[in-house]
PDB file of C-alpha atoms in Angstrom:
ATOM      1  CA  UNK Y  19     -35.274  21.092 -73.333  1.00  0.00           C
ATOM      2  CA  UNK Y  20     -34.344  20.958 -77.010  1.00  0.00           C
ATOM      3  CA  UNK Y  21     -32.970  17.650 -78.140  1.00  0.00           C
ATOM      4  CA  UNK Y  22     -32.678  15.260 -81.018  1.00  0.00           C
ATOM      5  CA  UNK Y  23     -33.857  11.741 -80.434  1.00  0.00           C
ATOM      6  CA  UNK Y  24     -32.919   8.469 -82.020  1.00  0.00           C
ATOM      7  CA  UNK Y  25     -35.513   5.779 -81.422  1.00  0.00           C
ATOM      8  CA  UNK Y  26     -34.045   2.329 -81.059  1.00  0.00           C
ATOM      9  CA  UNK Y  27     -36.090  -0.788 -81.611  1.00  0.00           C
ATOM     10  CA  UNK Y  28     -35.958  -3.013 -78.560  1.00  0.00           C
ATOM     11  CA  UNK Y  29     -35.204  -6.661 -79.153  1.00  0.00           C
ATOM     12  CA  UNK Y  30     -35.080  -8.655 -75.937  1.00  0.00           C
ATOM     13  CA  UNK Y  31     -33.750 -12.203 -75.952  1.00  0.00           C
ATOM     14  CA  UNK Y  32     -32.579 -14.669 -73.359  1.00  0.00           C
ATOM     15  CA  UNK Y  33     -28.987 -14.039 -74.456  1.00  0.00           C
ATOM     16  CA  UNK Y  34     -29.516 -10.341 -73.637  1.00  0.00           C
ATOM     17  CA  UNK Y  35     -30.443 -11.274 -70.097  1.00  0.00           C
ATOM     18  CA  UNK Y  36     -27.528 -13.654 -69.757  1.00  0.00           C
ATOM     19  CA  UNK Y  37     -25.023 -11.121 -71.068  1.00  0.00           C
ATOM     20  CA  UNK Y  38     -26.309  -8.597 -68.548  1.00  0.00           C
ATOM     21  CA  UNK Y  39     -25.822 -11.035 -65.662  1.00  0.00           C
ATOM     22  CA  UNK Y  40     -29.548 -11.383 -65.174  1.00  0.00           C
ATOM     23  CA  UNK Y  41     -31.424 -14.658 -64.844  1.00  0.00           C
ATOM     24  CA  UNK Y  42     -35.056 -15.071 -65.878  1.00  0.00           C
ATOM     25  CA  UNK Y  43     -37.340 -18.082 -65.658  1.00  0.00           C
ATOM     26  CA  UNK Y  44     -37.880 -20.061 -68.837  1.00  0.00           C
ATOM     27  CA  UNK Y  45     -40.651 -18.827 -71.151  1.00  0.00           C
ATOM     28  CA  UNK Y  46     -40.655 -15.379 -69.564  1.00  0.00           C
ATOM     29  CA  UNK Y  47     -42.032 -12.656 -71.822  1.00  0.00           C
ATOM     30  CA  UNK Y  48     -39.303 -10.064 -71.391  1.00  0.00           C
ATOM     31  CA  UNK Y  49     -41.077  -7.358 -73.358  1.00  0.00           C
ATOM     32  CA  UNK Y  50     -44.828  -8.090 -73.185  1.00  0.00           C
ATOM     33  CA  UNK Y  51     -46.744  -6.712 -76.167  1.00  0.00           C
ATOM     34  CA  UNK Y  52     -43.634  -4.679 -77.104  1.00  0.00           C
ATOM     35  CA  UNK Y  53     -44.385  -2.501 -74.125  1.00  0.00           C
ATOM     36  CA  UNK Y  54     -40.880  -1.073 -73.723  1.00  0.00           C
ATOM     37  CA  UNK Y  55     -38.630   0.780 -76.164  1.00  0.00           C
ATOM     38  CA  UNK Y  56     -35.306   2.556 -75.936  1.00  0.00           C
ATOM     39  CA  UNK Y  57     -34.659   6.131 -76.947  1.00  0.00           C
ATOM     40  CA  UNK Y  58     -31.422   8.101 -76.758  1.00  0.00           C
ATOM     41  CA  UNK Y  59     -31.921  11.808 -76.167  1.00  0.00           C
ATOM     42  CA  UNK Y  60     -29.226  14.311 -77.066  1.00  0.00           C
ATOM     43  CA  UNK Y  61     -29.141  16.917 -74.326  1.00  0.00           C
ATOM     44  CA  UNK Y  62     -28.445  20.579 -74.846  1.00  0.00           C
ATOM     45  CA  UNK Y  63     -24.829  20.067 -73.744  1.00  0.00           C
ATOM     46  CA  UNK Y  64     -24.413  17.351 -76.376  1.00  0.00           C
ATOM     47  CA  UNK Y  65     -24.426  14.424 -73.933  1.00  0.00           C
ATOM     48  CA  UNK Y  66     -26.521  11.338 -74.719  1.00  0.00           C
ATOM     49  CA  UNK Y  67     -29.189  10.360 -72.210  1.00  0.00           C
ATOM     50  CA  UNK Y  68     -30.806   6.969 -72.675  1.00  0.00           C
ATOM     51  CA  UNK Y  69     -34.386   6.424 -71.593  1.00  0.00           C
ATOM     52  CA  UNK Y  70     -36.914   3.600 -71.467  1.00  0.00           C
ATOM     53  CA  UNK Y  71     -40.383   4.418 -72.786  1.00  0.00           C
ATOM     54  CA  UNK Y  72     -43.251   2.414 -71.308  1.00  0.00           C
ATOM     55  CA  UNK Y  73     -46.263   2.274 -73.611  1.00  0.00           C
ATOM     56  CA  UNK Y  74     -48.401   0.676 -70.893  1.00  0.00           C
ATOM     57  CA  UNK Y  75     -48.086   3.554 -68.420  1.00  0.00           C
ATOM     58  CA  UNK Y  76     -46.979   6.454 -70.607  1.00  0.00           C
ATOM     59  CA  UNK Y  77     -43.907   6.920 -68.423  1.00  0.00           C
ATOM     60  CA  UNK Y  78     -40.354   7.616 -69.518  1.00  0.00           C
ATOM     61  CA  UNK Y  79     -37.599   6.258 -67.268  1.00  0.00           C
ATOM     62  CA  UNK Y  80     -33.906   6.927 -66.954  1.00  0.00           C
ATOM     63  CA  UNK Y  81     -31.995   3.911 -68.254  1.00  0.00           C
ATOM     64  CA  UNK Y  82     -29.201   4.429 -65.702  1.00  0.00           C
ATOM     65  CA  UNK Y  83     -29.304   5.119 -61.998  1.00  0.00           C
ATOM     66  CA  UNK Y  84     -28.579   8.660 -60.825  1.00  0.00           C
ATOM     67  CA  UNK Y  85     -24.821   9.131 -60.575  1.00  0.00           C
ATOM     68  CA  UNK Y  86     -24.041   7.018 -63.619  1.00  0.00           C
ATOM     69  CA  UNK Y  87     -23.369   7.984 -67.230  1.00  0.00           C
ATOM     70  CA  UNK Y  88     -24.091   6.220 -70.493  1.00  0.00           C
ATOM     71  CA  UNK Y  89     -21.245   4.227 -72.032  1.00  0.00           C
ATOM     72  CA  UNK Y  90     -19.822   5.186 -75.420  1.00  0.00           C
ATOM     73  CA  UNK Y  91     -21.638   2.309 -77.131  1.00  0.00           C
ATOM     74  CA  UNK Y  92     -24.875   3.408 -75.389  1.00  0.00           C
ATOM     75  CA  UNK Y  93     -25.525  -0.135 -74.167  1.00  0.00           C
ATOM     76  CA  UNK Y  94     -24.551   0.113 -70.505  1.00  0.00           C
ATOM     77  CA  UNK Y  95     -24.012   2.510 -67.604  1.00  0.00           C
ATOM     78  CA  UNK Y  96     -20.672   3.604 -66.177  1.00  0.00           C
ATOM     79  CA  UNK Y  97     -19.785   4.855 -62.714  1.00  0.00           C
ATOM     80  CA  UNK Y  98     -21.292   3.961 -59.342  1.00  0.00           C
ATOM     81  CA  UNK Y  99     -24.917   4.708 -58.496  1.00  0.00           C
ATOM     82  CA  UNK Y 100     -25.354   7.411 -55.860  1.00  0.00           C
ATOM     83  CA  UNK Y 101     -26.713   6.321 -52.491  1.00  0.00           C
ATOM     84  CA  UNK Y 102     -29.293   8.587 -50.884  1.00  0.00           C
ATOM     85  CA  UNK Y 103     -27.931   8.645 -47.350  1.00  0.00           C
ATOM     86  CA  UNK Y 104     -24.476   9.652 -48.583  1.00  0.00           C
ATOM     87  CA  UNK Y 105     -25.935  12.980 -49.671  1.00  0.00           C
ATOM     88  CA  UNK Y 106     -26.381  14.353 -46.157  1.00  0.00           C
ATOM     89  CA  UNK Y 107     -23.715  16.248 -44.179  1.00  0.00           C
ATOM     90  CA  UNK Y 108     -21.311  13.883 -42.452  1.00  0.00           C
ATOM     91  CA  UNK Y 109     -21.927  15.170 -38.930  1.00  0.00           C
ATOM     92  CA  UNK Y 110     -25.674  15.697 -39.187  1.00  0.00           C
ATOM     93  CA  UNK Y 111     -27.465  13.356 -36.798  1.00  0.00           C
ATOM     94  CA  UNK Y 112     -31.036  13.565 -38.145  1.00  0.00           C
ATOM     95  CA  UNK Y 113     -30.645  14.601 -41.786  1.00  0.00           C
ATOM     96  CA  UNK Y 114     -33.579  15.647 -43.930  1.00  0.00           C
ATOM     97  CA  UNK Y 115     -33.096  13.001 -46.597  1.00  0.00           C
ATOM     98  CA  UNK Y 116     -36.187  14.092 -48.476  1.00  0.00           C
ATOM     99  CA  UNK Y 117     -34.713  17.571 -48.875  1.00  0.00           C
ATOM    100  CA  UNK Y 118     -31.406  16.196 -50.135  1.00  0.00           C
ATOM    101  CA  UNK Y 119     -32.983  13.884 -52.700  1.00  0.00           C
ATOM    102  CA  UNK Y 120     -35.060  16.752 -54.076  1.00  0.00           C
ATOM    103  CA  UNK Y 121     -31.851  18.768 -54.431  1.00  0.00           C
ATOM    104  CA  UNK Y 122     -30.354  15.935 -56.472  1.00  0.00           C
ATOM    105  CA  UNK Y 123     -33.428  15.758 -58.706  1.00  0.00           C
ATOM    106  CA  UNK Y 124     -33.226  19.525 -59.269  1.00  0.00           C
ATOM    107  CA  UNK Y 125     -29.510  19.160 -60.083  1.00  0.00           C
ATOM    108  CA  UNK Y 126     -30.263  16.463 -62.652  1.00  0.00           C
ATOM    109  CA  UNK Y 127     -32.952  18.586 -64.316  1.00  0.00           C
ATOM    110  CA  UNK Y 128     -30.571  21.538 -64.513  1.00  0.00           C
ATOM    111  CA  UNK Y 129     -27.768  19.439 -65.989  1.00  0.00           C
ATOM    112  CA  UNK Y 130     -30.147  18.168 -68.676  1.00  0.00           C
ATOM    113  CA  UNK Y 131     -31.485  21.646 -69.419  1.00  0.00           C
ATOM    114  CA  UNK Y 132     -34.994  20.562 -68.481  1.00  0.00           C
ATOM    115  CA  UNK Y 133     -37.441  23.289 -67.458  1.00  0.00           C
ATOM    116  CA  UNK Y 134     -40.885  22.025 -68.459  1.00  0.00           C
ATOM    117  CA  UNK Y 135     -41.426  18.273 -68.360  1.00  0.00           C
ATOM    118  CA  UNK Y 136     -39.348  17.734 -65.231  1.00  0.00           C
ATOM    119  CA  UNK Y 137     -37.835  14.468 -64.074  1.00  0.00           C
ATOM    120  CA  UNK Y 138     -38.743  13.285 -60.580  1.00  0.00           C
ATOM    121  CA  UNK Y 139     -38.489  10.313 -58.264  1.00  0.00           C
ATOM    122  CA  UNK Y 140     -41.107   7.609 -58.876  1.00  0.00           C
ATOM    123  CA  UNK Y 141     -43.885   6.745 -56.480  1.00  0.00           C
ATOM    124  CA  UNK Y 142     -44.412   3.202 -55.195  1.00  0.00           C
ATOM    125  CA  UNK Y 143     -46.970   2.364 -57.897  1.00  0.00           C
ATOM    126  CA  UNK Y 144     -44.570   3.540 -60.610  1.00  0.00           C
ATOM    127  CA  UNK Y 145     -41.761   1.320 -59.338  1.00  0.00           C
ATOM    128  CA  UNK Y 146     -43.972  -1.736 -58.946  1.00  0.00           C
ATOM    129  CA  UNK Y 147     -45.122  -1.270 -62.559  1.00  0.00           C
ATOM    130  CA  UNK Y 148     -41.607  -2.140 -63.803  1.00  0.00           C
ATOM    131  CA  UNK Y 149     -40.965  -4.927 -61.283  1.00  0.00           C
ATOM    132  CA  UNK Y 150     -40.554  -8.280 -63.045  1.00  0.00           C
ATOM    133  CA  UNK Y 151     -40.913 -11.071 -60.511  1.00  0.00           C
ATOM    134  CA  UNK Y 152     -39.708 -13.698 -63.011  1.00  0.00           C
ATOM    135  CA  UNK Y 153     -36.201 -12.244 -63.203  1.00  0.00           C
ATOM    136  CA  UNK Y 154     -33.289 -11.747 -60.804  1.00  0.00           C
ATOM    137  CA  UNK Y 155     -32.616  -8.830 -60.515  1.00  0.00           C
ATOM    138  CA  UNK Y 156     -36.329  -8.110 -60.846  1.00  0.00           C
ATOM    139  CA  UNK Y 157     -36.197  -5.690 -63.773  1.00  0.00           C
ATOM    140  CA  UNK Y 158     -37.309  -6.128 -67.333  1.00  0.00           C
ATOM    141  CA  UNK Y 159     -33.989  -6.436 -69.226  1.00  0.00           C
ATOM    142  CA  UNK Y 160     -34.559  -3.136 -71.019  1.00  0.00           C
ATOM    143  CA  UNK Y 161     -33.505  -1.369 -67.791  1.00  0.00           C
ATOM    144  CA  UNK Y 162     -29.905  -1.224 -66.666  1.00  0.00           C
ATOM    145  CA  UNK Y 163     -29.674  -2.671 -63.185  1.00  0.00           C
ATOM    146  CA  UNK Y 164     -25.903  -2.578 -62.687  1.00  0.00           C
ATOM    147  CA  UNK Y 165     -24.814  -0.606 -59.632  1.00  0.00           C
ATOM    148  CA  UNK Y 166     -21.254  -0.031 -60.850  1.00  0.00           C
ATOM    149  CA  UNK Y 167     -19.584  -2.367 -58.357  1.00  0.00           C
ATOM    150  CA  UNK Y 168     -18.758  -6.041 -58.628  1.00  0.00           C
ATOM    151  CA  UNK Y 169     -20.557  -8.607 -56.498  1.00  0.00           C
ATOM    152  CA  UNK Y 170     -17.359  -9.005 -54.490  1.00  0.00           C
ATOM    153  CA  UNK Y 171     -17.158  -5.259 -53.818  1.00  0.00           C
ATOM    154  CA  UNK Y 172     -20.811  -5.123 -52.771  1.00  0.00           C
ATOM    155  CA  UNK Y 173     -20.358  -8.103 -50.450  1.00  0.00           C
ATOM    156  CA  UNK Y 174     -17.246  -6.506 -48.963  1.00  0.00           C
ATOM    157  CA  UNK Y 175     -19.272  -3.414 -48.085  1.00  0.00           C
ATOM    158  CA  UNK Y 176     -22.185  -5.484 -46.795  1.00  0.00           C
ATOM    159  CA  UNK Y 177     -19.913  -7.602 -44.612  1.00  0.00           C
ATOM    160  CA  UNK Y 178     -18.180  -4.621 -42.990  1.00  0.00           C
ATOM    161  CA  UNK Y 179     -17.945  -5.342 -39.273  1.00  0.00           C
ATOM    162  CA  UNK Y 180     -19.275  -2.717 -36.888  1.00  0.00           C
ATOM    163  CA  UNK Y 181     -17.658  -2.415 -33.475  1.00  0.00           C
ATOM    164  CA  UNK Y 182     -20.572  -1.324 -31.294  1.00  0.00           C
ATOM    165  CA  UNK Y 183     -18.256  -0.857 -28.337  1.00  0.00           C
ATOM    166  CA  UNK Y 184     -16.977   2.306 -30.036  1.00  0.00           C
ATOM    167  CA  UNK Y 185     -18.742   5.673 -29.790  1.00  0.00           C
ATOM    168  CA  UNK Y 186     -21.236   6.310 -32.581  1.00  0.00           C
ATOM    169  CA  UNK Y 187     -19.011   8.899 -34.260  1.00  0.00           C
ATOM    170  CA  UNK Y 188     -16.086   6.470 -34.492  1.00  0.00           C
ATOM    171  CA  UNK Y 189     -18.128   3.638 -35.980  1.00  0.00           C
ATOM    172  CA  UNK Y 190     -20.066   5.838 -38.381  1.00  0.00           C
ATOM    173  CA  UNK Y 191     -17.865   5.086 -41.405  1.00  0.00           C
ATOM    174  CA  UNK Y 192     -18.126   1.324 -40.958  1.00  0.00           C
ATOM    175  CA  UNK Y 193     -21.867   1.608 -40.349  1.00  0.00           C
ATOM    176  CA  UNK Y 194     -22.278   3.597 -43.566  1.00  0.00           C
ATOM    177  CA  UNK Y 195     -20.320   0.989 -45.553  1.00  0.00           C
ATOM    178  CA  UNK Y 196     -22.403  -1.825 -44.105  1.00  0.00           C
ATOM    179  CA  UNK Y 197     -25.772  -0.260 -44.835  1.00  0.00           C
ATOM    180  CA  UNK Y 198     -24.628   0.937 -48.272  1.00  0.00           C
ATOM    181  CA  UNK Y 199     -23.629  -2.615 -49.106  1.00  0.00           C
ATOM    182  CA  UNK Y 200     -27.034  -3.904 -48.073  1.00  0.00           C
ATOM    183  CA  UNK Y 201     -28.722  -1.205 -50.170  1.00  0.00           C
ATOM    184  CA  UNK Y 202     -26.779  -2.325 -53.244  1.00  0.00           C
ATOM    185  CA  UNK Y 203     -27.291  -6.008 -52.437  1.00  0.00           C
ATOM    186  CA  UNK Y 204     -31.063  -5.542 -52.036  1.00  0.00           C
ATOM    187  CA  UNK Y 205     -31.222  -3.094 -54.941  1.00  0.00           C
ATOM    188  CA  UNK Y 206     -33.383  -0.691 -52.950  1.00  0.00           C
ATOM    189  CA  UNK Y 207     -34.743   2.070 -55.189  1.00  0.00           C
ATOM    190  CA  UNK Y 208     -36.057   5.270 -53.620  1.00  0.00           C
ATOM    191  CA  UNK Y 209     -39.594   6.540 -54.002  1.00  0.00           C
ATOM    192  CA  UNK Y 210     -40.726  10.159 -53.750  1.00  0.00           C
ATOM    193  CA  UNK Y 211     -42.122   9.897 -50.223  1.00  0.00           C
ATOM    194  CA  UNK Y 212     -40.918   9.368 -46.689  1.00  0.00           C
ATOM    195  CA  UNK Y 213     -42.771   8.391 -43.562  1.00  0.00           C
ATOM    196  CA  UNK Y 214     -44.896  11.272 -42.208  1.00  0.00           C
ATOM    197  CA  UNK Y 215     -42.720  13.347 -39.916  1.00  0.00           C
ATOM    198  CA  UNK Y 216     -39.728  11.047 -40.382  1.00  0.00           C
ATOM    199  CA  UNK Y 217     -37.029  12.391 -42.660  1.00  0.00           C
ATOM    200  CA  UNK Y 218     -34.447   9.697 -41.989  1.00  0.00           C
ATOM    201  CA  UNK Y 219     -36.564   6.834 -43.317  1.00  0.00           C
ATOM    202  CA  UNK Y 220     -38.362   6.815 -46.656  1.00  0.00           C
ATOM    203  CA  UNK Y 221     -40.117   4.269 -48.797  1.00  0.00           C
ATOM    204  CA  UNK Y 222     -38.143   2.079 -51.194  1.00  0.00           C
ATOM    205  CA  UNK Y 223     -38.807  -0.946 -53.389  1.00  0.00           C
ATOM    206  CA  UNK Y 224     -36.280  -3.775 -53.521  1.00  0.00           C
ATOM    207  CA  UNK Y 225     -35.421  -5.141 -56.969  1.00  0.00           C
ATOM    208  CA  UNK Y 226     -33.205  -7.971 -55.742  1.00  0.00           C
ATOM    209  CA  UNK Y 227     -35.723 -10.434 -57.161  1.00  0.00           C
ATOM    210  CA  UNK Y 228     -35.978 -12.556 -54.053  1.00  0.00           C
ATOM    211  CA  UNK Y 229     -39.733 -12.525 -53.628  1.00  0.00           C
ATOM    212  CA  UNK Y 230     -42.473 -10.204 -54.820  1.00  0.00           C
ATOM    213  CA  UNK Y 231     -42.689  -6.917 -52.884  1.00  0.00           C
ATOM    214  CA  UNK Y 232     -46.184  -6.680 -51.448  1.00  0.00           C
ATOM    215  CA  UNK Y 233     -45.489  -3.093 -50.490  1.00  0.00           C
ATOM    216  CA  UNK Y 234     -42.669  -0.633 -50.105  1.00  0.00           C
ATOM    217  CA  UNK Y 235     -40.282  -0.734 -47.166  1.00  0.00           C
ATOM    218  CA  UNK Y 236     -38.882   2.012 -44.995  1.00  0.00           C
ATOM    219  CA  UNK Y 237     -35.133   2.309 -45.508  1.00  0.00           C
ATOM    220  CA  UNK Y 238     -32.308   4.769 -44.996  1.00  0.00           C
ATOM    221  CA  UNK Y 239     -30.173   3.808 -47.980  1.00  0.00           C
ATOM    222  CA  UNK Y 240     -31.218   3.444 -51.618  1.00  0.00           C
ATOM    223  CA  UNK Y 241     -30.294   4.298 -55.180  1.00  0.00           C
ATOM    224  CA  UNK Y 242     -32.340   6.585 -57.416  1.00  0.00           C
ATOM    225  CA  UNK Y 243     -33.916   6.175 -60.849  1.00  0.00           C
ATOM    226  CA  UNK Y 244     -35.712   9.150 -62.423  1.00  0.00           C
ATOM    227  CA  UNK Y 245     -39.039   9.124 -64.249  1.00  0.00           C
ATOM    228  CA  UNK Y 246     -41.461  11.489 -65.952  1.00  0.00           C
ATOM    229  CA  UNK Y 247     -44.431  11.431 -68.313  1.00  0.00           C
ATOM    230  CA  UNK Y 248     -43.228  10.778 -71.850  1.00  0.00           C
ATOM    231  CA  UNK Y 249     -43.160  14.082 -73.775  1.00  0.00           C
TER     232      UNK Y 249
END
């Protein structure tokens, strides 16, 4: 991919966290040893793509979740984050979620004109490396964590009632809303692996900030954030 890049110095303050609706404990080092920095790439189609460079791991992360676009002022993300389970055919009973997520990753690489240093889904270790247990949500403030829905909208999805007396096909829509709401509420982020032989469940890390994740969990619904080695 050919692109121009504008490196932006990262200055993280408590007001930054507050403005982004994020709460961190007092005296939290929000950018330890200037580990993180922003960069805005100009893609071949002229679109800006904001990334977070991590000097500690050598990784380059997407600033926004998959499905979102960068705002005009390049400070936030617009649109609603895609949810993994929504990618499968509506009537498919045991969808191959792994296959669908890989299709999305390939789509993103194509749209960015990337052919060499490809973007991919992170592994569990990658995700835990950017988990900040002193903040809620549990990201360093350099990452956008906004899903694209208000808290009220997320709670409305999460609180969708499911009538289990109905056949599965008739309650599927309400079930999808309910689980999608919980995915947003828990801020589950997908990894690149699923349980052996199980395509419906895959490993995610929750960034809700309510407790430190000792390990990844098996979930059906999650959002996606791309990563790669910094060029």
